[in-house]
Tab-separated table of C-alpha atoms in Angstrom:
chain	number	residue	atom	x	y	z
A	1	MET	CA	0.000	0.000	0.000
A	2	ALA	CA	1.296	3.425	-0.902
A	3	LEU	CA	1.678	6.203	1.623
A	4	PRO	CA	-1.595	8.176	1.666
A	5	GLU	CA	-1.769	11.761	0.488
A	6	VAL	CA	-1.749	14.373	3.248
A	7	ILE	CA	-5.207	15.918	3.513
A	8	THR	CA	-4.621	17.976	6.654
A	9	HIS	CA	-1.566	20.143	6.175
A	10	GLN	CA	0.131	21.493	9.300
A	11	ASP	CA	2.786	24.201	9.300
A	12	GLN	CA	3.408	23.413	12.969
A	13	LEU	CA	2.222	20.992	15.634
A	14	LEU	CA	-0.859	21.921	17.617
A	15	THR	CA	0.737	21.730	21.056
A	16	ILE	CA	0.080	23.547	24.327
A	17	ASP	CA	2.707	24.050	27.047
A	18	THR	CA	0.768	24.562	30.288
A	19	LYS	CA	3.957	25.832	31.963
A	20	ALA	CA	4.199	28.773	29.530
A	21	ASN	CA	1.341	30.726	31.170
A	22	ALA	CA	-0.223	31.016	34.588
A	23	PHE	CA	-3.514	29.169	34.817
A	24	LEU	CA	-6.787	31.094	34.577
A	25	LYS	CA	-8.308	31.753	37.995
A	26	GLY	CA	-11.849	31.683	39.281
A	27	PHE	CA	-13.383	28.919	37.203
A	28	LEU	CA	-16.643	27.771	38.871
A	29	LEU	CA	-15.439	28.407	42.442
A	30	PRO	CA	-12.699	30.521	44.047
A	31	GLY	CA	-9.360	28.731	44.088
A	32	ILE	CA	-9.978	26.574	41.016
A	33	ARG	CA	-7.480	27.193	38.216
A	34	ILE	CA	-7.721	25.899	34.673
A	35	HIS	CA	-5.650	25.814	31.524
A	36	PRO	CA	-7.747	25.226	28.401
A	37	LEU	CA	-6.189	22.722	26.007
A	38	MET	CA	-8.937	22.267	23.390
A	39	LEU	CA	-12.408	23.746	23.157
A	40	ASP	CA	-14.750	22.520	20.440
A	41	PRO	CA	-18.322	23.805	20.897
A	42	GLN	CA	-19.402	22.292	17.542
A	43	HIS	CA	-18.751	18.770	18.835
A	44	GLY	CA	-19.379	19.475	22.526
A	45	LEU	CA	-15.784	18.660	23.494
A	46	TRP	CA	-13.721	20.392	26.170
A	47	VAL	CA	-10.231	19.389	27.218
A	48	LEU	CA	-8.779	21.071	30.303
A	49	ARG	CA	-6.067	20.846	32.854
A	50	ALA	CA	-7.838	21.762	36.104
A	51	ILE	CA	-6.265	22.356	39.510
A	52	PHE	CA	-8.475	22.137	42.599
A	53	PRO	CA	-7.370	23.357	46.043
A	54	PRO	CA	-8.141	21.327	49.177
A	55	GLY	CA	-11.739	21.533	50.395
A	56	ILE	CA	-13.510	22.201	47.067
A	57	THR	CA	-16.927	20.668	46.375
A	58	LEU	CA	-18.308	21.133	42.867
A	59	PRO	CA	-22.046	21.331	42.244
A	60	LEU	CA	-23.928	18.074	41.823
A	61	HIS	CA	-24.074	17.478	38.077
A	62	PHE	CA	-25.475	15.211	35.387
A	63	HIS	CA	-23.272	14.392	32.377
A	64	THR	CA	-24.917	14.056	28.980
A	65	GLY	CA	-21.652	12.710	27.535
A	66	THR	CA	-18.558	10.860	28.648
A	67	VAL	CA	-15.674	12.075	30.818
A	68	HIS	CA	-12.066	10.926	31.098
A	69	ILE	CA	-10.098	12.252	34.102
A	70	TYR	CA	-6.468	11.537	34.873
A	71	THR	CA	-5.135	12.664	38.267
A	72	MET	CA	-1.540	13.928	38.278
A	73	SER	CA	-1.319	14.971	41.948
A	74	GLY	CA	-3.473	15.377	45.022
A	75	CYS	CA	-6.672	13.535	45.832
A	76	TRP	CA	-10.356	13.821	44.977
A	77	TYR	CA	-13.443	11.651	45.102
A	78	TYR	CA	-17.143	11.653	44.352
A	79	THR	CA	-19.291	12.360	47.396
A	80	LYS	CA	-21.317	9.222	46.624
A	81	TYR	CA	-18.114	7.119	46.628
A	82	PRO	CA	-15.845	8.613	49.332
A	83	GLU	CA	-13.963	5.334	49.720
A	84	GLN	CA	-12.877	5.365	46.037
A	85	LYS	CA	-10.349	8.183	46.188
A	86	GLN	CA	-8.602	9.238	42.993
A	87	THR	CA	-4.916	9.984	43.577
A	88	ALA	CA	-1.830	10.597	41.436
A	89	GLY	CA	-1.746	8.076	38.614
A	90	CYS	CA	-5.487	7.264	38.700
A	91	TYR	CA	-7.573	7.340	35.525
A	92	LEU	CA	-11.362	7.509	35.780
A	93	TYR	CA	-13.895	6.983	33.010
A	94	GLU	CA	-17.424	8.320	33.510
A	95	PRO	CA	-20.183	7.102	31.207
A	96	GLY	CA	-22.768	9.522	29.876
A	97	GLY	CA	-25.861	9.736	32.049
A	98	SER	CA	-23.946	9.681	35.327
A	99	ILE	CA	-24.680	11.994	38.269
A	100	HIS	CA	-22.030	12.901	40.818
A	101	GLN	CA	-20.254	15.592	42.803
A	102	LEU	CA	-16.464	16.034	42.857
A	103	LYS	CA	-14.820	16.863	46.188
A	104	THR	CA	-11.229	17.427	47.272
A	105	PRO	CA	-10.589	16.579	50.936
A	106	THR	CA	-9.764	19.463	53.260
A	107	SER	CA	-6.955	17.230	54.546
A	108	ASN	CA	-5.126	17.374	51.173
A	109	THR	CA	-1.593	18.698	51.653
A	110	GLU	CA	-1.328	19.748	48.004
A	111	ASP	CA	-3.542	20.920	45.165
A	112	THR	CA	-5.235	18.278	43.034
A	113	ASP	CA	-4.002	18.533	39.435
A	114	THR	CA	-6.144	16.812	36.784
A	115	PHE	CA	-6.337	16.385	33.028
A	116	MET	CA	-9.896	15.970	31.715
A	117	VAL	CA	-11.586	15.271	28.413
A	118	VAL	CA	-15.322	15.951	28.549
A	119	SER	CA	-17.928	15.506	25.829
A	120	GLY	CA	-21.440	16.832	26.087
A	121	THR	CA	-22.971	19.022	28.759
A	122	ASN	CA	-22.893	19.186	32.551
A	123	ILE	CA	-26.300	20.024	33.968
A	124	ASN	CA	-25.602	21.422	37.437
A	125	PHE	CA	-27.901	21.221	40.462
A	126	LEU	CA	-28.017	22.489	44.023
A	127	GLU	CA	-27.775	19.970	46.879
A	128	ASP	CA	-31.582	19.725	47.056
A	129	GLY	CA	-31.846	18.849	43.337
A	130	THR	CA	-32.898	22.307	42.165
A	131	PHE	CA	-31.576	23.187	38.701
A	132	LEU	CA	-28.563	25.542	38.881
A	133	ASP	CA	-27.154	25.973	35.370
A	134	VAL	CA	-25.713	24.288	32.280
A	135	MET	CA	-22.024	24.049	31.428
A	136	ASP	CA	-20.829	23.003	27.991
A	137	ALA	CA	-17.916	23.656	25.624
A	138	GLY	CA	-19.523	26.838	24.284
A	139	MET	CA	-20.014	28.302	27.760
A	140	ILE	CA	-16.501	27.329	28.780
A	141	LYS	CA	-15.053	28.871	25.596
A	142	ALA	CA	-16.884	32.141	26.290
A	143	TRP	CA	-15.649	32.143	29.899
A	144	VAL	CA	-12.073	31.266	28.876
A	145	ASP	CA	-11.928	33.920	26.146
A	146	GLN	CA	-13.183	36.578	28.580
A	147	ALA	CA	-10.841	35.398	31.367
A	148	ILE	CA	-7.847	35.516	29.006
A	149	LYS	CA	-8.685	39.153	28.296
A	150	ASP	CA	-9.578	40.097	31.898
A	151	GLN	CA	-6.558	38.343	33.437
A	152	GLY	CA	-4.086	39.746	30.894
A	153	ARG	CA	-3.099	36.380	29.416
A	154	ASN	CA	-3.110	37.549	25.806
A	155	ASN	CA	-0.412	35.032	24.852
A	156	MET	CA	-2.373	32.063	26.280
A	157	LYS	CA	-3.538	29.762	23.548
A	158	TYR	CA	-5.612	26.623	23.217
A	159	VAL	CA	-6.579	24.433	20.290
A	160	ALA	CA	-9.796	25.875	18.898
A	161	ALA	CA	-11.884	23.806	16.525
A	162	THR	CA	-13.587	25.685	13.735
A	163	GLY	CA	-17.182	25.131	12.757
A	164	PRO	CA	-18.598	23.900	9.496
A	165	THR	CA	-18.551	26.105	6.436
A	166	TYR	CA	-19.477	25.882	2.783
A	167	SER	CA	-17.069	24.270	0.368
A	168	VAL	CA	-15.328	26.598	-2.018
A	169	ASN	CA	-15.834	26.252	-5.755
A	170	PRO	CA	-12.285	25.670	-7.058
A	171	HIS	CA	-13.312	27.181	-10.423
A	172	PRO	CA	-15.293	30.347	-9.594
A	173	ARG	CA	-15.813	31.249	-13.279
A	174	VAL	CA	-17.495	27.952	-14.041
A	175	ARG	CA	-21.221	28.188	-13.423
A	176	ILE	CA	-23.429	25.187	-13.638
A	177	GLN	CA	-27.155	25.662	-14.050
A	178	LEU	CA	-29.534	22.860	-13.295
A	179	GLY	CA	-30.938	21.202	-16.398
A	180	ARG	CA	-28.310	22.700	-18.703
A	181	VAL	CA	-24.969	21.444	-19.821
A	182	PRO	CA	-22.260	24.138	-19.609
């Protein structure tokens, strides 16, 4: 088999160095820091590096899509499963349709550093089950873009997927009319 033709040309690799910029602050709750890696609202995909301080409890939420979380340092768990702590080196897969609440123990001696790939939407609720809000790739992109501006991180970048567009007629002078041969 011959080597296939390149259909996606790259002048450079799409790579993000999370050490090149300070993380964005104030995502969801005070103390949480994030570094966006890829945001694709068209496909409902968000990829983040998120750092949680000790003692954080996220809102109860329902996932419409899947989640992959890899823990690089610290400790966290779901309030429903406090005995199944996620620590450095742990990978967790969450199926779509799951409901849970992430918590970092107040006893943590370090921040909890995670890498997450999320598809779909988080539908957030208060403790009593009352609807709070919706969080998806589009909302996160809007927040990130504003935070980059507000926090003076103009050189921070992330991989941004572009949306669909019309194809381009490679021969703009050629016009084809239906029912007629040019």
